[in-house]
Coordinates of C-alpha atoms in Angstrom, one line a residue:
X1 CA 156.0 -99.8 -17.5
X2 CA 158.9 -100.0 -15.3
X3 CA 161.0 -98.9 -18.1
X4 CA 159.4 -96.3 -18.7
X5 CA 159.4 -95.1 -15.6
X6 CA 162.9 -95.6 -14.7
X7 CA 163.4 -93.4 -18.3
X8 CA 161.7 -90.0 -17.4
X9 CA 162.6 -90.0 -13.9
X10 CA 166.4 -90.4 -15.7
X11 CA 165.4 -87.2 -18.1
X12 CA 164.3 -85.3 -15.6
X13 CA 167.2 -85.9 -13.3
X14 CA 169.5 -85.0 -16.1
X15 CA 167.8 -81.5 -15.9
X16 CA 167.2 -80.9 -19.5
X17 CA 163.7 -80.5 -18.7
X18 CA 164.3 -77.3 -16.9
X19 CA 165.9 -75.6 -19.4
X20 CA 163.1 -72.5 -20.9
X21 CA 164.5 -73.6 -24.1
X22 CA 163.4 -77.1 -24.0
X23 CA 160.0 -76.3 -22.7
X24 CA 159.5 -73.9 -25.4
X25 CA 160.6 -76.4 -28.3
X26 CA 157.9 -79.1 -26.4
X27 CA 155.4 -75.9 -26.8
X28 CA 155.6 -75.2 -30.2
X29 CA 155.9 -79.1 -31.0
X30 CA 152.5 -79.6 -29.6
X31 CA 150.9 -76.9 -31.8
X32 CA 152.6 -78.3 -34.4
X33 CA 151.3 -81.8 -33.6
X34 CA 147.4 -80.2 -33.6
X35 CA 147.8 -78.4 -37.1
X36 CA 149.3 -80.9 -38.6
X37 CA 146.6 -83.6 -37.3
X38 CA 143.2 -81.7 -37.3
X39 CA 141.5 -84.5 -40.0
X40 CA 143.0 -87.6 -38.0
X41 CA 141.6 -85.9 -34.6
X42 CA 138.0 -84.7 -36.2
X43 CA 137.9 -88.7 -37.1
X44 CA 138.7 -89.7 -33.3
X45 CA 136.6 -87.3 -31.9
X46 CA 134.0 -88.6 -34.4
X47 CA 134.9 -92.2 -34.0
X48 CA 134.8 -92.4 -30.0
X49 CA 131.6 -89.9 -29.4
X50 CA 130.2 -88.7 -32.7
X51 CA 131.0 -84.8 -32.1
X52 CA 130.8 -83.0 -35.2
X53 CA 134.3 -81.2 -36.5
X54 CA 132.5 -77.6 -35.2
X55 CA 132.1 -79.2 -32.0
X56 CA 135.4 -81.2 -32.1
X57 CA 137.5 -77.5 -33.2
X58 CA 135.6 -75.8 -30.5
X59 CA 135.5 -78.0 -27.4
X60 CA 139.3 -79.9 -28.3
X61 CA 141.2 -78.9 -30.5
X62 CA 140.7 -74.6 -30.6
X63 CA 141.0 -75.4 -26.4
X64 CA 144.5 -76.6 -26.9
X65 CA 145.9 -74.3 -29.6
X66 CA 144.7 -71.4 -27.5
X67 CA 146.3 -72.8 -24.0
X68 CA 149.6 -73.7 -26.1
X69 CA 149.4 -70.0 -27.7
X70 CA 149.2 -68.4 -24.1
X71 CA 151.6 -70.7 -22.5
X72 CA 153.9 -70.1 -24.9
X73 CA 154.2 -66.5 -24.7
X74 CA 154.8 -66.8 -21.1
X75 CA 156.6 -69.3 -20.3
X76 CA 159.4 -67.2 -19.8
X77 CA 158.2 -65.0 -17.6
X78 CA 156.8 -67.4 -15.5
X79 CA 159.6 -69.5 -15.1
X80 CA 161.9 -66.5 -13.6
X81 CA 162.6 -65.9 -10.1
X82 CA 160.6 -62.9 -8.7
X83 CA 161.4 -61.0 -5.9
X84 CA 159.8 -61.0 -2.8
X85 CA 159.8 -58.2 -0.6
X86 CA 161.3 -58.4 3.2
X87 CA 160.9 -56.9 6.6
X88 CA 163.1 -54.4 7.1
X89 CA 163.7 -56.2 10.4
X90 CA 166.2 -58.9 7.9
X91 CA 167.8 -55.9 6.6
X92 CA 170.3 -56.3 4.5
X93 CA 168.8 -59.8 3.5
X94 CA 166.8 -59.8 0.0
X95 CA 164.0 -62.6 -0.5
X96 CA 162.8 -64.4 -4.2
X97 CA 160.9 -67.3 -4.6
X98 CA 162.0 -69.7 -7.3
X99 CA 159.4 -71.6 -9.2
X100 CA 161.1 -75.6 -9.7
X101 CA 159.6 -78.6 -11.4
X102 CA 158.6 -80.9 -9.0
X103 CA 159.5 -84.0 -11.3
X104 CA 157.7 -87.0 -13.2
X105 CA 154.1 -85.9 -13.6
X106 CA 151.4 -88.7 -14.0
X107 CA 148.1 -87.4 -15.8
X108 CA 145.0 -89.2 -16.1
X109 CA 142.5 -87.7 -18.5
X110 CA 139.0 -88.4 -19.1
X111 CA 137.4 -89.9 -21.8
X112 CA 134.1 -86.7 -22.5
X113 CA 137.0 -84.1 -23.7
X114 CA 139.6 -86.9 -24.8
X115 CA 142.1 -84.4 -26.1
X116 CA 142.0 -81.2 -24.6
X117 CA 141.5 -83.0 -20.7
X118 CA 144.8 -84.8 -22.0
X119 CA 146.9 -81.9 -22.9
X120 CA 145.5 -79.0 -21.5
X121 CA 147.5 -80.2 -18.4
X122 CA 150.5 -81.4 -20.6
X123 CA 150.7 -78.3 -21.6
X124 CA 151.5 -77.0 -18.1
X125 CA 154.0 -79.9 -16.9
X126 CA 155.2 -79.0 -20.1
X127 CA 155.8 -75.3 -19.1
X128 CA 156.9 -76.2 -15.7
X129 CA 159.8 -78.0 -16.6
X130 CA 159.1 -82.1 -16.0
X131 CA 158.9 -84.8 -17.2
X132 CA 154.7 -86.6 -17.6
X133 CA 153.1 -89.9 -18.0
X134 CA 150.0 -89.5 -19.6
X135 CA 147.5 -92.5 -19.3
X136 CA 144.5 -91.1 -21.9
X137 CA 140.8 -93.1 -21.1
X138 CA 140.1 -96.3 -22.4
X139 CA 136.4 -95.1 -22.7
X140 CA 137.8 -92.9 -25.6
X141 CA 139.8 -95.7 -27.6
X142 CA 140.2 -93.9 -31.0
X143 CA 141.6 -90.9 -29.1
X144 CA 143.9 -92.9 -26.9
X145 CA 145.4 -94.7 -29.7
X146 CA 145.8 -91.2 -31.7
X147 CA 148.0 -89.7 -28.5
X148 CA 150.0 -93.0 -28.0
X149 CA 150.9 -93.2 -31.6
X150 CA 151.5 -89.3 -32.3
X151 CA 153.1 -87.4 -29.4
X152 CA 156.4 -89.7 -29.8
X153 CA 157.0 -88.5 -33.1
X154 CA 156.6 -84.4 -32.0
X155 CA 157.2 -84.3 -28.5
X156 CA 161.0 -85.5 -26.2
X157 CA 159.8 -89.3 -25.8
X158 CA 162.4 -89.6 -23.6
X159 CA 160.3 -86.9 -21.0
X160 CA 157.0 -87.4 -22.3
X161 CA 155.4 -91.0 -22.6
X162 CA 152.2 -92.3 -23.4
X163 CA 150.8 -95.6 -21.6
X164 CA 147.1 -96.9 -22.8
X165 CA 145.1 -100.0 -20.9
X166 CA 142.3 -100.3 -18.8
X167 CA 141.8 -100.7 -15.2
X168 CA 144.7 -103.5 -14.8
X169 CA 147.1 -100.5 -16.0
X170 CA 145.6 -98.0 -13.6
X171 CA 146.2 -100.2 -11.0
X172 CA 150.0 -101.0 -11.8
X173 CA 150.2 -96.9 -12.6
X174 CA 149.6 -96.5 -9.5
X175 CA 151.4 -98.4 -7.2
X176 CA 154.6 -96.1 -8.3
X177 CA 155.7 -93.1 -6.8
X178 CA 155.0 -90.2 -8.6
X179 CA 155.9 -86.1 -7.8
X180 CA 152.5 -85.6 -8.7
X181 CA 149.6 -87.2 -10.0
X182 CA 146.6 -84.9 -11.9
X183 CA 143.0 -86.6 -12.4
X184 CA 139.9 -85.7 -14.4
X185 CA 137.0 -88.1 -14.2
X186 CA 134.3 -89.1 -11.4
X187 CA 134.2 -88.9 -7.8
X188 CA 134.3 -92.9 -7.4
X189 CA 137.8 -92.7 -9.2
X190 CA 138.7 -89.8 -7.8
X191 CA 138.6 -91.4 -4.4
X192 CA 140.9 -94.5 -5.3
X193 CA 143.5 -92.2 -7.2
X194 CA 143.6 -90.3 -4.1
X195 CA 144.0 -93.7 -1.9
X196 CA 147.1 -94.8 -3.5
X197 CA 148.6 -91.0 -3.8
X198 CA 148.6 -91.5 0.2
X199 CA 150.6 -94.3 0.8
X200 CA 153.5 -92.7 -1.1
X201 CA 152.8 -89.0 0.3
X202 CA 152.1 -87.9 -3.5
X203 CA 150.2 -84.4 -3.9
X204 CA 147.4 -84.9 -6.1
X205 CA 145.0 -82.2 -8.0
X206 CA 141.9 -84.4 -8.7
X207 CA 139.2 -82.2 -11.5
X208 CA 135.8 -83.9 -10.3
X209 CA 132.6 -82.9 -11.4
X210 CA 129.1 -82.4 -9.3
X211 CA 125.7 -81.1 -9.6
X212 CA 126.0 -77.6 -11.2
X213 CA 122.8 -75.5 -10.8
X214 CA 121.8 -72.8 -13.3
X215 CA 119.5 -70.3 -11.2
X216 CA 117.5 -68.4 -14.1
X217 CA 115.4 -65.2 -12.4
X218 CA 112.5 -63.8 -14.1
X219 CA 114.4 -61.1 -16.7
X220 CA 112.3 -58.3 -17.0
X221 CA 113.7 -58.1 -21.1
X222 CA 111.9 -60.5 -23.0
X223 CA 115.1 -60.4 -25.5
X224 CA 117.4 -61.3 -22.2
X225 CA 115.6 -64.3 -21.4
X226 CA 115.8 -65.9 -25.1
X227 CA 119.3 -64.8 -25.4
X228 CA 119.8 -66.7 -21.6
X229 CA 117.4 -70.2 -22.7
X230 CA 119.8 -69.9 -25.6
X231 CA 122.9 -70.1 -23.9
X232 CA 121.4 -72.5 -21.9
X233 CA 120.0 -75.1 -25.0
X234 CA 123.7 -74.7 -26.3
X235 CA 125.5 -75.4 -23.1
X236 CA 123.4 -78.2 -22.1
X237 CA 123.0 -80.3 -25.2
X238 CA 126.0 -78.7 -27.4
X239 CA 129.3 -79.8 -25.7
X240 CA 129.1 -83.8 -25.6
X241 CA 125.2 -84.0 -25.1
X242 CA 125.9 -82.8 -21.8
X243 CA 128.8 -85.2 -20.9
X244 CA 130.5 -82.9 -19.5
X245 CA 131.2 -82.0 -15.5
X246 CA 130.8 -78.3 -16.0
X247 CA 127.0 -78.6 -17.9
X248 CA 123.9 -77.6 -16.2
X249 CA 123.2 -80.4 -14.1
X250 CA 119.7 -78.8 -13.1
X251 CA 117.8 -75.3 -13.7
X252 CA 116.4 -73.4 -11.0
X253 CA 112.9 -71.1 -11.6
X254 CA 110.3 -69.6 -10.5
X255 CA 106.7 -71.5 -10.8
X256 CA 105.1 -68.5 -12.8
X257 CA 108.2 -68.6 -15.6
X258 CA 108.4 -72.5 -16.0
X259 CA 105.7 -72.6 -18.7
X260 CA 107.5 -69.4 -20.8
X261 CA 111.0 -71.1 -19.9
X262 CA 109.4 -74.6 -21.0
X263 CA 107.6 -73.3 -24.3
X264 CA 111.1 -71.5 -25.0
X265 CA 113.1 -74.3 -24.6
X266 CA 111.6 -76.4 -26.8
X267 CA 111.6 -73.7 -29.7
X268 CA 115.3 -72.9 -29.4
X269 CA 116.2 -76.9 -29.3
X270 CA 114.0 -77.3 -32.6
X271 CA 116.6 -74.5 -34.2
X272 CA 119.5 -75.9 -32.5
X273 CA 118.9 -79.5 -33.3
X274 CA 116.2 -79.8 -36.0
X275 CA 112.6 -81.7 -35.8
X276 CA 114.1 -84.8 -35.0
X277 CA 117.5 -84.2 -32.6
X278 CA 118.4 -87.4 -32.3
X279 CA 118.9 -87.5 -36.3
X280 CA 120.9 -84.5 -35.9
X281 CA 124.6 -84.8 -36.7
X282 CA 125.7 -81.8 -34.5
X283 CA 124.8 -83.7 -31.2
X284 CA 127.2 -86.1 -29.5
X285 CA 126.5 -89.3 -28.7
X286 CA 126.4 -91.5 -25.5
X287 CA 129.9 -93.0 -25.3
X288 CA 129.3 -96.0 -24.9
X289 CA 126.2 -99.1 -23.4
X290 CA 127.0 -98.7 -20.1
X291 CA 126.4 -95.1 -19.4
X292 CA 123.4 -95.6 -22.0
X293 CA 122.0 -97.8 -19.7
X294 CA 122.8 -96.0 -16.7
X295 CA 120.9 -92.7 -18.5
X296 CA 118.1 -94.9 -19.4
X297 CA 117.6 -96.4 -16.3
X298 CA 117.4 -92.8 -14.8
X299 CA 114.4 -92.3 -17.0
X300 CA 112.4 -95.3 -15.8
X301 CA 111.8 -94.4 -12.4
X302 CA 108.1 -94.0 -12.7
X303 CA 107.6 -90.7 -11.0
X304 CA 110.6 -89.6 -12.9
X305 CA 108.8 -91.0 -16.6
X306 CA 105.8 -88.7 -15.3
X307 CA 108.1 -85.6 -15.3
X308 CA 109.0 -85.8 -18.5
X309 CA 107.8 -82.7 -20.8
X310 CA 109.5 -82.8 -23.4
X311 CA 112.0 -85.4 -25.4
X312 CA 113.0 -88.6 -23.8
X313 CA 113.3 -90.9 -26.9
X314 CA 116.2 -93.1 -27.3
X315 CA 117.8 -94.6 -29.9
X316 CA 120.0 -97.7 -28.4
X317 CA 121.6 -99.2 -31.3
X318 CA 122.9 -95.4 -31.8
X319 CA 123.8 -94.5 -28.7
X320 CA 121.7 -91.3 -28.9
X321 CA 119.3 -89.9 -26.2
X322 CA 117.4 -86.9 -27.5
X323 CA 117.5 -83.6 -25.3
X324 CA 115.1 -84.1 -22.7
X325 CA 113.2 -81.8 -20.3
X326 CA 111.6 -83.0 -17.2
X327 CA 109.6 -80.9 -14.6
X328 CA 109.7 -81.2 -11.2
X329 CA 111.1 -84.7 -10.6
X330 CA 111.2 -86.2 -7.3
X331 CA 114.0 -84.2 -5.2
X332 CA 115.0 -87.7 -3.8
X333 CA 115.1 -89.5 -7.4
X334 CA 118.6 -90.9 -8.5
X335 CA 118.6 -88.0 -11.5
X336 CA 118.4 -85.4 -8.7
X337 CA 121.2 -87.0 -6.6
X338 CA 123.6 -88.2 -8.9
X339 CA 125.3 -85.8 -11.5
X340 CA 123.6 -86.4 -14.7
X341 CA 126.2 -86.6 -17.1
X342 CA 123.8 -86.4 -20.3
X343 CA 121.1 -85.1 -22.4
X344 CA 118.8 -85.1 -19.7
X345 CA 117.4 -81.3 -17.9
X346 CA 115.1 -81.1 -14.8
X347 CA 113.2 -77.9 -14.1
X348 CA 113.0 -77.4 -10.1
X349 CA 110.6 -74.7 -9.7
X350 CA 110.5 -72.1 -6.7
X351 CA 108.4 -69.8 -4.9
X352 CA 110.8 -67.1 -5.2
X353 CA 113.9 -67.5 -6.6
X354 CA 116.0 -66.3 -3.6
X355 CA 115.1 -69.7 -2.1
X356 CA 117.7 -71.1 -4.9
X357 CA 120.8 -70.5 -2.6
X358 CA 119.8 -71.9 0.0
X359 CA 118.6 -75.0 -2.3
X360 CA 121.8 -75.2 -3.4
X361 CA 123.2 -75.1 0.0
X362 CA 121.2 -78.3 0.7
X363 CA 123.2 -80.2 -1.2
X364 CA 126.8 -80.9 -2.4
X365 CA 129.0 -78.2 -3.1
X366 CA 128.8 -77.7 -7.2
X367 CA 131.9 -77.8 -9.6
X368 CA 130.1 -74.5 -11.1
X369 CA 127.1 -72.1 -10.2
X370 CA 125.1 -70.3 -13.3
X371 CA 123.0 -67.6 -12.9
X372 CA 121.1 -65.2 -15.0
X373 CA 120.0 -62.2 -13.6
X374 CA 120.5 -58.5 -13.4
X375 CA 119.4 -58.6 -9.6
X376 CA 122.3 -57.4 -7.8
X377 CA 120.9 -58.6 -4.2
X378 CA 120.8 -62.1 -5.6
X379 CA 124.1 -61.9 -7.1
X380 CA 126.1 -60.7 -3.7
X381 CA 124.1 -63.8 -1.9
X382 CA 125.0 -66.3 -4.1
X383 CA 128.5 -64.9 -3.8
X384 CA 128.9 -64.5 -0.1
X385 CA 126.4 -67.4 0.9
X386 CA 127.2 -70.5 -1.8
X387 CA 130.5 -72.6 -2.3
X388 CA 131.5 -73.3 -5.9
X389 CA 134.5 -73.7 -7.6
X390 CA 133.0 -71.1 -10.0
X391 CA 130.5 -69.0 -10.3
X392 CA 129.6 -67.2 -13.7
X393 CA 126.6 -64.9 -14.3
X394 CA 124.4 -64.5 -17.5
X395 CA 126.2 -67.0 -19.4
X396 CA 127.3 -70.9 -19.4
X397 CA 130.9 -72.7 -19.3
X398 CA 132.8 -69.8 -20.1
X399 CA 134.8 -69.4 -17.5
X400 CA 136.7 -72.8 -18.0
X401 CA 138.0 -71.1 -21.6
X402 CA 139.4 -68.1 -19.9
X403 CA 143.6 -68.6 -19.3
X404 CA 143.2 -65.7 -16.8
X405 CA 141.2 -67.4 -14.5
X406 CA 141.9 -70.8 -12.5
X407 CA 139.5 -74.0 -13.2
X408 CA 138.7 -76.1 -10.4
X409 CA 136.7 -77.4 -7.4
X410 CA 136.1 -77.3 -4.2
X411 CA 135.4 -80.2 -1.4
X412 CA 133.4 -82.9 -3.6
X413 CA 134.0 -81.5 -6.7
X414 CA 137.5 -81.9 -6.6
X415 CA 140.6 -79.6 -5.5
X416 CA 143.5 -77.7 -7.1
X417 CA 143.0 -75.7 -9.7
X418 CA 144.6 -75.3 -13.4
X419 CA 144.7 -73.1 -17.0
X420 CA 147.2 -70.9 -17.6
X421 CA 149.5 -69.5 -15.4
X422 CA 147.9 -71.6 -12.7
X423 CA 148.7 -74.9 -14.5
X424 CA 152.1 -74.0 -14.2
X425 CA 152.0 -73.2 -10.8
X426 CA 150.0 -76.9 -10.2
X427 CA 152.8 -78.5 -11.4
X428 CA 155.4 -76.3 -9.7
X429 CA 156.7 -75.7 -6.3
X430 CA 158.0 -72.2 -5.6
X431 CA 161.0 -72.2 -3.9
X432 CA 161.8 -69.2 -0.9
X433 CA 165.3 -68.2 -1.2
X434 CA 166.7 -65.4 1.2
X435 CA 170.0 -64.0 0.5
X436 CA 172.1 -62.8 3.6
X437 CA 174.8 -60.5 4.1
X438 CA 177.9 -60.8 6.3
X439 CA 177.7 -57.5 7.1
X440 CA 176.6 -56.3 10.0
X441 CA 177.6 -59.0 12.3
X442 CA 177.2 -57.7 15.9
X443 CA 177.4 -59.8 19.2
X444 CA 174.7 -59.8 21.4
X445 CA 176.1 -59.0 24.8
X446 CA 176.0 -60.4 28.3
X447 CA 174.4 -61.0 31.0
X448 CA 171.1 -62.3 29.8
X449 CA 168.8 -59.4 28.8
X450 CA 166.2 -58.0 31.3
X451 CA 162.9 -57.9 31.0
X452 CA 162.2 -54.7 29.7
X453 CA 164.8 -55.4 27.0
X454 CA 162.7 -58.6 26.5
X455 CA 159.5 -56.5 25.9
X456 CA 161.5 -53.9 23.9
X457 CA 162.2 -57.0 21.6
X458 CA 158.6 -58.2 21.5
X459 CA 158.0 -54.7 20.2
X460 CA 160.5 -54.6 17.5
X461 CA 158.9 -57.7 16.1
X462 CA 155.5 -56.6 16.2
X463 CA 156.2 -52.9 14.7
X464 CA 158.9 -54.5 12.3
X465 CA 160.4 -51.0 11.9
X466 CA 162.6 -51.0 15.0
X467 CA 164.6 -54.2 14.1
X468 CA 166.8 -51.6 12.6
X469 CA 167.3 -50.1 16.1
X470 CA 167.5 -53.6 17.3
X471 CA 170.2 -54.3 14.9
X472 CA 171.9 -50.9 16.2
X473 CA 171.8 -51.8 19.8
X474 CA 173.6 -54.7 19.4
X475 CA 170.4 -57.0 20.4
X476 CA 170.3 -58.6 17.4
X477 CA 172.9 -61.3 15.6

């Protein structure tokens, strides 16, 4: 490890990394590396959580090609200096800021998206010029194997290394200094990464998950509320049977729609899945006996067990739980204080469904906030009066595919943000760079100023304007 350490921190020092050509060679190396690969990665992806290659393409391997795509074409233009405009006050002086690598990168992905949560933020270290560790889960060993033995042969393995291992590794990772360090995974984790980044003074951007809410209002269309149930059935229980820190965590109604929203439900998860989901071979599995257990034992809690209206068969020598619906559960039951992370949906119904924000506000901030309604009131409160790292109405996970817009959290569900140009500026620091002039140089004169040229000066300052007339009068160097 110490080798390899000592080897990108000797890359990037040599500054090949920051050449626009060498980022753009690393760029189209990586798309090359997914084309080239889809049948060994559908195998992984199979191998490690049982997603089916629509699932795989559409969650993993479609997620990278698309980031590489978009980085690729900017690149460029993001790596230039820009200018920055300045008071006239500095006149003659002209500003830029001048976006720098910050160094060796350390990445830590997560094991639910084992590929695309490993180099969607490759791809902007990448495209920021440094040089990146990347320690892929252990949870997803297929996968990890797959990225240690593959990027060597496409990407600089002089900049860009792979490390696999378990906790022990972790450990050791982390007791070295690192320009950066960016984690996906779980709050627990989250908080030790973040322990060790401190004793060195290492900025970190930790991608956590949470609790996300879906608030669905009573749509007056009955066409609008099965096209919302449906994006709700594919969100839930398509990408990673809801292993995923951006799924609907819990739904919010009203009492009088929970039977229509229940009855609905059920249909579109028949369609979706067939009679008998956990046969199906488009749902993912559980990834592995431990968080099987942990599911399960969500489940037993008796009151819990009583909730149940639909689903809640397992298959434990499969790792499968079926897509499960459960009304009302206790508000102080582990499944509706812990995030979920599975197959599993509680129904929390209301009186009114404005009482949803402030529900939401009870509890920890979200990763993401759904809603689905056409009531504008509702949408300005949970806008103005809710914290989220996103919010997205009348559809489901969306936003995290969209390059325009940043991904990330806020206070417990993590912080710093990523995806297109914003990955590059998470692994960037924009440098300020003011460019003086010699000319004018004037002396400022003698005896010590008076006080109402004193004031004159506070003026000039606040009005900007008259540092010209400073700069004329001689009060000004």
């Amino acid at each position: 490890m110490e080798a390899t350490l000592a080897e990108v921190k000797e890359t990037f020092k040599s500054g090949k990394t920051r050449s626009v050509t060498w980022r753009k060679k690393q760029l189209r190396a990586l798309i090359e590396l997914i084309r080239e690969n889809e049948d060994k990665l559908f195998k992984a992806l199979h191998e490690d959580l049982g997603k089916h290659p629509t699932e795989a393409y559409r969650d993993e391997i479609g997620v990278v090609l698309k980031s590489t795509d978009y980085a690729l074409s900017n690149v460029e233009k993001w790596a230039a200096p820009k200018k920055s405009p300045v008071p006239l006050f500095f006149f003659p002086a002209k500003g830029e800021l001048l976006p720098e690598p910050l160094g060796v990168i350390l990445i830590f992905s997560c094991w639910n998206f084992p590929i695309s949560l490993a180099l969607d933020p490759l791809i902007g270290a990448i495209s920021a010029g440094n040089t990146v560790v990347l320690k892929p889960s252990d949870q997803a060993p297929a996968c990890s194997s797959f990225l240690a033995n593959t990027i060597p042969l496409y990407l600089d393995s002089k900049a860009i290394k792979v490390i696999e291992g378990g906790t022990e590794i972790c450990e050791r990772i982390l007791q070295h200094k690192w320009e950066k360090i960016f984690f996906t995974g779980s709050q627990q984790i989250g908080r030790i990464v973040m322990s060790a980044a401190a004793k060195h003074l290492t900025p970190v951007t930790l991608e956590l998950g949470g609790k996300c809410p879906t608030i669905l209002d009573s749509l007056s269309s009955p066409s609008d509320l099965k096209v919302a149930v449906k994006r709700i059935v594919g969100s839930k229980w398509g990408p990673c049977s809801g292993q995923a820190c951006i799924a609907i965590d819990y739904l919010l109604v009203e009492e009088k729609l929970a039977p229509t929203l229940i009855e609905l439900l059920k249909k579109i998860i028949k369609t979706f899945y067939g009679e008998i989901p956990k046969e199906s071979k488009s749902i993912a599995r559980i990834v592995n006996r431990n968080h099987f257990e942990r599911l399960k034992n969500l489940l037993k809690d008796p009151p819990v067990a009583a909730s149940i209206v639909h689903g809640g068969s397992l298959d434990e020598d499969n790792l499968i739980i079926e897509p499960t619906i459960l009304l009302d559960p206790p508000l102080d039951a582990a499944i509706m204080t812990e995030e979920i992370f599975g197959p599993l949906l509680p129904i929390i119904t209301l009186r009114n469904i404005q009482e949803s924000v402030e529900f939401i506000n009870s509890r920890p901030k979200p990763l993401a906030i759904y809603a689905f309604t056409k009531n504008e009131t509702l949408k300005r409160r949970i806008l103005s009066e809710t914290s989220s790292g996103s919010v997205t109405f009348n559809d489901v996970m969306i936003q995290y595919l969209c390059d325009t817009l940043p991904f990330g959290g806020v206070d417990q569900s993590g912080f710093g943000r990523y995806h297109g140009k914003y990955s590059f500026d998470t692994f960037s620091h924009e440098k300020a760079i003011m460019q003086g002039s010699f000319f004018p140089e004037i002396e400022p004169r003698y005896p010590p100023w008076d006080e109402f040229k004193m004031k004159f000066i506070r003026l000039a300052y606040r009005l900007d304007y008259f540092g010209l007339v400073l700069l004329l009068l001689g009060l000004k160097r």
